CSV table of C-alpha atoms in Angstrom, one decimal:
chain,number,residue,atom,x,y,z
A,85,LEU,CA,0.0,0.0,0.0
A,86,ARG,CA,1.2,3.5,-0.9
A,87,ASP,CA,-0.1,6.8,0.4
A,88,GLU,CA,-0.2,9.1,-2.6
A,89,GLU,CA,0.1,12.3,-0.5
A,90,SER,CA,3.2,11.4,1.5
A,91,GLY,CA,4.7,8.8,-0.7
A,92,VAL,CA,5.1,6.4,2.3
A,93,PHE,CA,4.5,2.7,1.4
A,94,TRP,CA,4.3,-0.5,3.5
A,95,SER,CA,3.2,-4.1,3.2
A,96,PRO,CA,-0.1,-5.3,4.7
A,97,LEU,CA,1.8,-8.5,5.5
A,98,PRO,CA,4.8,-8.7,7.9
A,99,GLY,CA,7.0,-8.6,4.8
A,100,PRO,CA,8.5,-7.7,2.4
A,101,ALA,CA,8.1,-4.0,3.5
A,102,PRO,CA,7.0,-4.1,7.2
A,103,CYS,CA,5.3,-0.9,8.4
A,104,GLY,CA,7.1,-0.8,11.8
A,105,ASP,CA,3.9,-1.4,13.8
A,106,VAL,CA,2.7,-4.7,15.3
A,107,TYR,CA,1.3,-7.4,13.1
A,108,GLU,CA,-1.0,-10.1,14.5
A,109,VAL,CA,-1.0,-13.5,12.7
A,110,ARG,CA,-3.7,-16.1,13.3
A,111,HIS,CA,-3.6,-19.6,11.7
A,112,GLY,CA,-7.0,-21.4,11.5
A,113,LEU,CA,-8.4,-24.4,9.8
A,114,GLY,CA,-7.9,-23.7,6.1
A,115,PHE,CA,-6.9,-20.0,6.4
A,116,THR,CA,-4.3,-17.6,7.8
A,117,GLU,CA,-5.2,-14.1,8.9
A,118,PHE,CA,-2.9,-11.1,9.2
A,119,SER,CA,-4.0,-7.8,10.8
A,120,CYS,CA,-2.3,-4.5,11.6
A,121,GLU,CA,-3.2,-0.9,12.2
A,122,THR,CA,-0.7,1.7,10.8
A,123,HIS,CA,-0.7,5.1,9.2
A,124,GLY,CA,-4.3,5.7,10.2
A,125,ILE,CA,-5.4,2.5,8.4
A,126,ARG,CA,-6.6,-0.8,9.8
A,127,GLN,CA,-5.6,-3.7,7.5
A,128,ARG,CA,-6.9,-7.3,7.6
A,129,VAL,CA,-5.6,-9.9,5.2
A,130,VAL,CA,-7.0,-13.4,4.9
A,131,GLN,CA,-5.4,-16.1,2.7
A,132,PHE,CA,-7.1,-19.4,1.8
A,133,VAL,CA,-7.9,-21.9,-1.0
A,134,PRO,CA,-11.5,-22.4,-2.0
A,135,VAL,CA,-13.1,-25.8,-1.6
A,136,ALA,CA,-13.5,-26.0,-5.4
A,137,GLY,CA,-10.9,-24.9,-7.9
A,138,PRO,CA,-7.1,-24.7,-8.0
A,139,LEU,CA,-7.0,-21.1,-6.7
A,140,LYS,CA,-5.3,-19.2,-3.9
A,141,MET,CA,-7.3,-16.2,-2.7
A,142,THR,CA,-5.9,-13.2,-0.8
A,143,ARG,CA,-8.5,-10.9,0.6
A,144,LEU,CA,-7.4,-7.5,2.0
A,145,THR,CA,-9.8,-5.2,3.9
A,146,ILE,CA,-8.6,-1.6,4.3
A,147,SER,CA,-10.5,0.6,6.8
A,148,SER,CA,-9.9,4.2,7.5
A,149,GLN,CA,-9.2,5.3,11.1
A,150,THR,CA,-8.9,9.0,10.3
A,151,ASP,CA,-11.3,11.9,9.6
A,152,ARG,CA,-9.8,12.8,6.2
A,153,ALA,CA,-10.0,11.3,2.8
A,154,ARG,CA,-7.0,9.2,1.6
A,155,ARG,CA,-5.7,8.5,-1.9
A,156,LEU,CA,-4.0,5.2,-1.9
A,157,GLN,CA,-2.2,3.0,-4.4
A,158,PHE,CA,-2.2,-0.8,-4.1
A,159,PHE,CA,0.3,-3.1,-5.7
A,160,SER,CA,0.5,-6.9,-5.9
A,161,TYR,CA,3.2,-9.1,-7.2
A,162,HIS,CA,3.8,-12.7,-8.1
A,163,ALA,CA,7.0,-14.3,-9.5
A,164,TRP,CA,6.1,-17.2,-11.8
A,165,GLN,CA,7.8,-20.5,-11.2
A,166,LEU,CA,6.3,-22.7,-14.0
A,167,GLY,CA,9.2,-25.1,-13.8
A,168,ALA,CA,12.7,-24.8,-12.3
A,169,ARG,CA,13.5,-21.1,-11.5
A,170,SER,CA,16.6,-21.0,-13.7
A,171,PRO,CA,17.5,-18.4,-16.4
A,172,GLN,CA,16.9,-21.1,-19.0
A,173,GLU,CA,13.4,-22.0,-17.7
A,174,LEU,CA,12.4,-18.3,-17.2
A,175,ARG,CA,13.2,-17.5,-20.8
A,176,ARG,CA,10.7,-20.1,-21.9
A,177,ILE,CA,7.8,-18.5,-20.1
A,178,GLU,CA,5.4,-16.4,-22.1
A,179,SER,CA,2.7,-14.1,-20.7
A,180,ARG,CA,-0.3,-12.3,-22.0
A,181,TYR,CA,-3.2,-10.2,-20.8
A,182,VAL,CA,-6.7,-11.5,-21.4
A,183,PRO,CA,-9.0,-8.4,-21.5
A,184,GLU,CA,-12.3,-10.2,-21.5
A,185,HIS,CA,-11.4,-11.8,-18.2
A,186,ARG,CA,-9.1,-9.2,-16.9
A,187,LEU,CA,-6.4,-11.8,-16.3
A,188,LEU,CA,-2.6,-12.0,-16.6
A,189,VAL,CA,-1.7,-15.5,-17.7
A,190,ALA,CA,1.6,-17.2,-18.2
A,191,GLU,CA,2.6,-20.5,-19.7
A,192,ASN,CA,5.7,-22.6,-20.3
A,193,ARG,CA,5.1,-25.0,-23.2
A,194,ASP,CA,8.5,-26.6,-22.7
A,195,ARG,CA,7.9,-27.9,-19.2
A,196,VAL,CA,8.2,-31.6,-18.6
A,197,ILE,CA,4.8,-31.7,-16.8
A,198,TYR,CA,1.9,-29.3,-16.8
A,199,ALA,CA,3.0,-27.9,-20.1
A,200,ASP,CA,-0.6,-27.7,-21.2
A,201,THR,CA,-1.7,-25.5,-18.3
A,202,VAL,CA,-1.6,-21.8,-17.7
A,203,GLY,CA,-0.9,-19.8,-14.5
A,204,ALA,CA,-3.4,-17.0,-13.9
A,205,SER,CA,-3.3,-13.9,-11.8
A,206,ALA,CA,-6.1,-11.4,-11.3
A,207,LEU,CA,-7.1,-8.4,-9.1
A,208,TRP,CA,-10.5,-7.2,-7.9
A,209,VAL,CA,-11.2,-3.9,-6.0
A,210,SER,CA,-14.6,-3.0,-4.4
A,211,GLY,CA,-16.0,0.4,-5.2
A,212,GLU,CA,-14.6,2.5,-8.0
A,213,ALA,CA,-10.9,2.4,-8.8
A,214,ALA,CA,-9.2,5.3,-10.6
A,215,SER,CA,-7.0,3.0,-12.6
A,216,LEU,CA,-5.9,-0.6,-13.1
A,217,GLY,CA,-2.4,-1.3,-14.4
A,218,TYR,CA,-0.3,-4.4,-14.8
A,219,THR,CA,3.0,-5.7,-16.1
A,220,ALA,CA,4.6,-9.1,-16.7
A,221,ASP,CA,8.1,-7.5,-16.6
A,222,ARG,CA,9.7,-8.0,-13.2
A,223,ARG,CA,12.4,-5.5,-14.0
A,224,GLU,CA,9.8,-2.8,-14.5
A,225,PHE,CA,8.2,-3.5,-11.1
A,226,VAL,CA,11.2,-4.3,-9.0
A,227,GLY,CA,13.9,-2.3,-10.8
A,228,SER,CA,17.3,-3.4,-12.1
A,229,LEU,CA,19.0,-3.0,-8.8
A,230,GLY,CA,15.8,-3.0,-6.6
A,231,ASP,CA,14.4,-5.5,-4.2
A,232,LEU,CA,10.9,-6.4,-3.0
A,233,ALA,CA,11.3,-4.4,0.2
A,234,SER,CA,11.5,-1.3,-2.0
A,235,PRO,CA,10.3,-2.0,-5.5
A,236,LEU,CA,10.9,0.7,-8.1
A,237,ALA,CA,7.3,1.0,-9.2
A,238,VAL,CA,6.0,1.3,-5.6
A,239,ALA,CA,8.7,3.7,-4.5
A,240,GLN,CA,7.9,6.0,-7.5
A,241,GLY,CA,4.1,5.4,-7.4
A,242,ALA,CA,4.3,4.5,-11.1
A,243,ASP,CA,1.5,3.4,-13.3
A,244,LEU,CA,2.4,0.0,-14.7
A,245,SER,CA,2.9,-0.1,-18.5
A,246,GLY,CA,0.9,-3.2,-19.5
A,247,THR,CA,4.0,-5.0,-20.8
A,248,VAL,CA,3.5,-8.7,-21.6
A,249,GLY,CA,5.1,-11.3,-23.9
A,250,ALA,CA,8.2,-13.5,-24.2
A,251,GLY,CA,11.8,-12.8,-23.3
A,252,LEU,CA,10.9,-11.0,-20.1
A,253,ASP,CA,12.0,-11.7,-16.5
A,254,GLN,CA,8.4,-12.8,-15.9
A,255,CYS,CA,6.1,-11.8,-13.1
A,256,ALA,CA,2.4,-10.8,-12.6
A,257,ALA,CA,2.2,-7.4,-11.1
A,258,TRP,CA,-0.9,-5.3,-10.6
A,259,GLN,CA,-1.4,-1.7,-9.6
A,260,THR,CA,-4.6,0.3,-8.8
A,261,THR,CA,-5.4,3.7,-7.3
A,262,PHE,CA,-8.5,4.5,-5.2
A,263,GLU,CA,-10.0,7.0,-2.8
A,264,LEU,CA,-10.6,5.9,0.8
A,265,PRO,CA,-13.2,8.2,2.4
A,266,PRO,CA,-13.1,9.0,6.2
A,267,GLY,CA,-14.3,6.0,8.2
A,268,ALA,CA,-14.9,3.9,5.1
A,269,SER,CA,-13.6,0.5,4.0
A,270,ILE,CA,-12.3,-0.9,0.7
A,271,GLU,CA,-11.8,-4.6,-0.2
A,272,VAL,CA,-9.1,-5.9,-2.5
A,273,ALA,CA,-9.0,-9.6,-3.6
A,274,MET,CA,-6.0,-11.2,-5.4
A,275,PHE,CA,-6.3,-14.5,-7.2
A,276,LEU,CA,-3.6,-16.9,-8.2
A,277,GLY,CA,-4.2,-20.3,-9.8
A,278,GLN,CA,-3.4,-22.9,-12.4
A,279,PHE,CA,-5.9,-23.9,-15.0
A,280,ASN,CA,-6.2,-25.8,-18.3
A,281,SER,CA,-6.9,-22.6,-20.3
A,282,ALA,CA,-7.3,-18.8,-19.9
A,283,ALA,CA,-11.1,-19.3,-20.5
A,284,GLU,CA,-11.3,-21.8,-17.6
A,285,ALA,CA,-9.3,-19.4,-15.4
A,286,GLY,CA,-11.5,-16.5,-16.3
A,287,ALA,CA,-14.7,-18.3,-15.5
A,288,ALA,CA,-13.4,-19.6,-12.2
A,289,ILE,CA,-12.1,-16.2,-11.0
A,290,GLU,CA,-15.1,-14.2,-12.3
A,291,ALA,CA,-17.4,-16.0,-9.8
A,292,TYR,CA,-15.4,-14.5,-6.9
A,293,ARG,CA,-15.3,-10.8,-8.0
A,294,ASN,CA,-17.5,-9.6,-5.2
A,295,SER,CA,-17.4,-9.4,-1.4
A,296,GLU,CA,-20.3,-11.8,-0.8
A,297,ALA,CA,-18.7,-14.6,-3.0
A,298,VAL,CA,-15.3,-14.3,-1.3
A,299,GLU,CA,-16.9,-14.4,2.2
A,300,GLN,CA,-19.1,-17.3,1.3
A,301,SER,CA,-16.1,-19.2,-0.1
A,302,LEU,CA,-14.2,-18.6,3.2
A,303,ARG,CA,-17.1,-19.9,5.2
A,304,GLU,CA,-17.3,-23.1,3.0
A,305,VAL,CA,-13.6,-23.7,3.6
A,306,GLN,CA,-14.0,-23.4,7.4
A,307,SER,CA,-17.0,-25.6,7.5
A,308,SER,CA,-15.4,-28.2,5.2
A,309,TRP,CA,-12.4,-28.5,7.5
A,310,GLU,CA,-14.5,-28.5,10.6
A,311,ARG,CA,-16.4,-31.6,9.3
A,312,ARG,CA,-13.1,-33.3,8.3
A,313,VAL,CA,-11.1,-32.9,11.5
A,314,THR,CA,-13.9,-33.4,14.1
A,315,ALA,CA,-14.9,-36.9,12.9
A,316,VAL,CA,-12.9,-38.4,15.8
A,317,GLN,CA,-13.1,-36.7,19.2
A,318,ILE,CA,-11.2,-37.8,22.4
A,319,GLU,CA,-11.3,-36.5,25.9
A,320,THR,CA,-8.3,-37.0,28.2
A,321,PRO,CA,-6.9,-35.4,31.4
A,322,SER,CA,-4.7,-33.3,29.1
A,323,PRO,CA,-6.4,-30.4,27.2
A,324,ALA,CA,-3.3,-30.0,25.0
A,325,ILE,CA,-3.5,-33.6,23.8
A,326,ASP,CA,-7.2,-33.2,23.1
A,327,VAL,CA,-6.6,-30.1,21.0
A,328,MET,CA,-3.9,-31.8,19.0
A,329,VAL,CA,-5.7,-35.1,18.4
A,330,ASN,CA,-9.2,-33.6,17.8
A,331,ARG,CA,-8.1,-30.9,15.4
A,332,TRP,CA,-4.5,-30.2,14.4
A,333,LEU,CA,-3.1,-33.6,13.8
A,334,PRO,CA,-5.7,-34.7,11.3
A,335,TYR,CA,-5.5,-31.2,9.8
A,336,GLN,CA,-1.8,-31.4,9.3
A,337,ASN,CA,-1.9,-35.0,8.1
A,338,LEU,CA,-4.3,-34.2,5.3
A,339,SER,CA,-3.0,-30.8,4.3
A,340,CYS,CA,0.7,-31.5,4.7
A,341,ARG,CA,1.3,-35.2,4.2
A,342,ILE,CA,-1.5,-36.2,1.8
A,343,TRP,CA,-1.9,-33.0,-0.2
A,344,GLY,CA,1.2,-30.9,0.3
A,345,ARG,CA,3.7,-33.8,0.4
A,346,SER,CA,5.5,-32.1,3.2
A,347,SER,CA,5.8,-31.9,6.9
A,348,PHE,CA,8.0,-30.7,9.7
A,349,TYR,CA,11.7,-31.1,8.6
A,350,GLN,CA,10.7,-33.2,5.6
A,351,GLY,CA,10.3,-30.8,2.7
A,352,GLY,CA,10.1,-33.5,0.0
A,353,GLY,CA,7.1,-35.4,1.3
A,354,ALA,CA,6.9,-39.2,1.8
A,355,TYR,CA,6.0,-41.4,-1.2
A,356,GLY,CA,7.2,-44.7,0.3
A,357,TYR,CA,4.7,-47.5,0.8
A,358,ARG,CA,5.0,-47.4,4.6
A,359,ASP,CA,4.7,-43.7,4.7
A,360,GLN,CA,1.6,-43.7,2.5
A,361,LEU,CA,0.1,-46.5,4.5
A,362,GLN,CA,0.4,-44.7,7.9
A,363,ASP,CA,-0.7,-41.3,6.6
A,364,ALA,CA,-3.8,-42.8,4.8
A,365,ALA,CA,-4.7,-45.1,7.7
A,366,ALA,CA,-4.7,-42.2,10.1
A,367,LEU,CA,-7.6,-40.7,8.1
A,368,MET,CA,-9.7,-43.9,8.1
A,369,TYR,CA,-12.5,-42.4,10.2
A,370,HIS,CA,-12.1,-38.9,8.9
A,371,TRP,CA,-12.3,-39.7,5.2
A,372,PRO,CA,-12.6,-43.4,4.6
A,373,GLU,CA,-13.0,-42.9,0.8
A,374,LEU,CA,-9.6,-41.3,0.7
A,375,THR,CA,-7.9,-44.0,2.7
A,376,ARG,CA,-9.4,-46.7,0.5
A,377,THR,CA,-8.2,-44.8,-2.7
């Protein structure tokens, strides 16, 4: 976020450009929430993945805590992976803007796997935004000698040029400018996903371009996890053990071991027969169909 009047900018998350005030971070079932009050603005960020669709959603609520109008710029940035992040791989990525869906998409047709899919990035702002800019050129956003703590485009308050194509240091960066009246709130939603086509990405993301849809999707995520992890409940003399067994262990097992292929101190996941057996068996009463599969 950048204040147009003062030129001061900061990140609504604890990084990469911390504001200097206190951030509170809460991890729940299927979501993580960041909140902070700084520069006369209260910020709340919620990140989650909807129940349906390969999509990561980041919802930012900006609320004025002052009696004067503010003119703010908002920037978001993703660095595409789409294979190994090496100079050779990055040069194979091509990006384009899809105006009918207001998407930035990127693809790497030379990948060994997922070559027929596209990465998609989009931005939605509630109310009326003065502008909506984008670029796929990381050098334009970050700068030749810049870093993400002080990207060139953010520091200068620049409007992004709309550059897309091949041969770039690829990214997906968005920029918008809006007015924040005294005591009012604005919502911004960022979408990042992988789809079979730009049309499929556009249809999936279009369904979430309003506050009600985003909120409903978050509630669905929370209720879905609640059903999964509470299938088995124990009661022991130790409340700490109860909390772990009744909620967090099945949550970690499914999200990290089964889906994420990761866990504490084991970044590569566990594909061996014994590992698969113990992880799947632990979910026998939470999700028997998954264990059987």
